Amino acid sequence: MVLYLDSLQKPNGLFYHAPDVPFFWGRGNGWVAVGMSEVLRSLPKDNPDRPRILKGYKGMMASLLKYQSEDGMWRQLIDDAGSWPESSCTGMFTFAMITGVKNGWLDKASYGPAARKAWLGLITYIDANADIHEVCEGTNKKNDRQYYLDRKRNIGDLHGQAPVLWCAAALLR
């Protein structure tokens, strides 16, 4: 995780989809947010890499606060206001924030309301069949903004279903 952070995390705390693709793709960043949260939950407090991972995590969470939309969601391209709200990354970022607040890594006054707003926004994408909408299809990389905006928006895709369940589990911890 430290090597990944040191080589791929950008100064704003986020991650390009690939070194040669300068777009902050939502779900790609979501995997990093969830991964750091789980590593921090599992890593012993005296592990020498823990401070570096915590620094990377906090930097990412601070950046995400800036890009959360009014409805609580994050977008397919995180920093692109013209991009569509995407549910899988929103679930992943919400999980990471809930986990951070509950473990004392993030300030409850700042991140608690953001996580709540995200959760309340996210659940509006769940239909009567318990399927979540606006889940980006599996995505390769391409150095083209329109490529990301044109990605198929799936319904009930497990990339979106799982993060909703992760959030619920984190809230119950």
XYZ file of C-alpha atoms in Angstrom:
173
model
C 0.000 0.000 0.000
C 2.834 2.406 0.794
C 4.474 1.809 -2.584
C 1.124 2.376 -4.274
C 0.544 5.611 -2.371
C 4.049 6.910 -3.006
C 3.921 6.224 -6.732
C 0.286 6.853 -7.709
C -1.421 9.240 -5.302
C -1.633 12.758 -6.712
C -1.067 15.943 -4.648
C -4.836 16.451 -4.359
C -5.137 13.061 -2.596
C -6.837 11.251 -5.482
C -5.579 8.704 -8.013
C -5.584 8.803 -11.794
C -7.234 5.799 -13.405
C -3.800 4.923 -14.832
C -0.440 6.706 -15.007
C -1.120 7.614 -18.646
C -4.820 8.455 -18.125
C -5.235 11.719 -16.172
C -8.820 11.182 -15.025
C -10.004 10.560 -11.470
C -12.385 7.684 -12.214
C -14.839 7.162 -9.361
C -14.769 3.420 -8.819
C -11.017 3.184 -9.363
C -10.594 5.625 -6.496
C -13.285 3.773 -4.564
C -11.193 0.602 -4.493
C -8.301 2.557 -3.012
C -10.528 4.184 -0.377
C -12.002 0.840 0.674
C -8.586 -0.840 0.553
C -6.959 1.733 2.800
C -9.888 1.554 5.233
C -9.600 -2.209 5.507
C -5.806 -2.147 5.784
C -6.015 0.434 8.569
C -8.649 -1.621 10.406
C -6.414 -4.696 10.265
C -2.918 -3.270 10.576
C -1.407 -3.270 14.073
C -1.116 0.223 15.544
C 2.657 -0.155 15.879
C 3.223 -1.134 12.235
C 5.871 1.215 10.782
C 3.839 1.728 7.576
C 0.659 2.735 9.383
C 1.458 6.496 9.573
C 2.088 6.679 5.813
C -1.114 4.797 4.993
C -3.112 6.951 7.399
C -1.661 10.100 5.801
C -2.640 8.891 2.320
C -6.106 7.930 3.532
C -6.711 11.279 5.220
C -5.481 13.146 2.141
C -7.884 11.241 -0.040
C -10.817 11.744 2.329
C -10.143 15.515 2.524
C -10.174 15.747 -1.266
C -13.384 13.751 -1.512
C -15.130 16.185 0.837
C -14.480 18.935 -1.719
C -16.015 16.972 -4.579
C -19.154 15.609 -2.911
C -22.208 16.955 -4.750
C -25.164 18.621 -3.068
C -27.231 15.422 -3.281
C -24.503 13.526 -1.397
C -23.211 11.603 -4.400
C -19.816 11.505 -6.064
C -19.464 11.450 -9.810
C -18.205 9.052 -12.455
C -15.245 11.443 -12.863
C -14.816 12.755 -9.331
C -13.661 16.285 -10.158
C -15.887 16.798 -13.207
C -19.163 18.543 -12.357
C -20.484 17.617 -15.819
C -20.119 13.929 -15.038
C -23.006 11.756 -13.857
C -23.614 10.641 -10.228
C -22.201 7.125 -9.843
C -23.430 4.796 -7.105
C -20.570 2.309 -6.720
C -17.939 4.946 -5.969
C -20.379 6.765 -3.705
C -20.912 3.565 -1.723
C -17.185 2.943 -1.496
C -16.365 6.489 -0.364
C -19.240 6.400 2.121
C -17.923 3.137 3.565
C -14.436 4.631 3.881
C -15.778 7.709 5.673
C -18.055 5.750 8.014
C -15.120 3.490 8.876
C -12.849 6.488 9.453
C -15.302 8.253 11.743
C -16.070 5.103 13.735
C -12.371 4.359 14.226
C -11.439 7.925 15.151
C -9.226 8.553 12.096
C -11.533 11.267 10.756
C -13.118 14.217 12.522
C -16.715 13.279 13.330
C -17.969 16.873 12.970
C -16.636 17.168 9.403
C -16.976 13.656 8.024
C -20.039 12.389 9.910
C -22.427 14.743 8.082
C -20.743 14.003 4.734
C -21.121 10.256 5.261
C -24.755 10.687 6.315
C -25.515 12.867 3.288
C -23.854 10.289 1.027
C -25.790 7.394 2.562
C -29.100 9.245 2.213
C -28.269 10.091 -1.399
C -27.091 6.582 -2.208
C -30.218 4.812 -0.985
C -32.372 6.855 -3.380
C -30.737 4.826 -6.176
C -32.171 1.552 -4.809
C -35.361 0.452 -6.555
C -38.300 -1.706 -5.386
C -36.367 -4.855 -6.370
C -33.418 -3.818 -4.162
C -31.301 -3.166 -7.269
C -29.057 -0.129 -7.278
C -29.005 2.116 -10.347
C -26.243 4.183 -11.983
C -23.440 1.644 -11.563
C -20.663 2.153 -14.088
C -19.948 -0.914 -16.166
C -16.497 -2.485 -15.931
C -14.102 0.034 -17.399
C -10.763 -0.213 -19.105
C -8.627 2.898 -19.332
C -8.659 5.496 -22.080
C -7.198 8.984 -22.219
C -10.523 10.472 -23.296
C -13.053 12.233 -21.055
C -15.995 11.266 -23.251
C -15.081 7.592 -22.917
C -15.824 7.798 -19.182
C -18.982 9.849 -19.611
C -20.352 7.340 -22.143
C -19.828 4.248 -19.997
C -22.952 2.116 -19.652
C -24.936 2.700 -16.464
C -25.924 -0.679 -15.075
C -28.724 -1.631 -12.712
C -28.197 -4.296 -10.062
C -24.531 -4.759 -10.913
C -22.608 -6.268 -8.009
C -20.044 -3.435 -8.256
C -22.813 -1.243 -6.847
C -24.762 -3.707 -4.731
C -21.775 -4.687 -2.579
C -20.768 -1.151 -1.511
C -24.309 -0.499 -0.259
C -24.038 -3.619 1.905
C -20.551 -2.597 3.087
C -21.970 0.758 4.201
C -24.797 -0.909 6.107
C -22.309 -3.239 7.817
C -20.034 -0.317 8.710
C -22.951 1.600 10.180
C -23.853 -1.425 12.334
C -20.310 -1.940 13.657
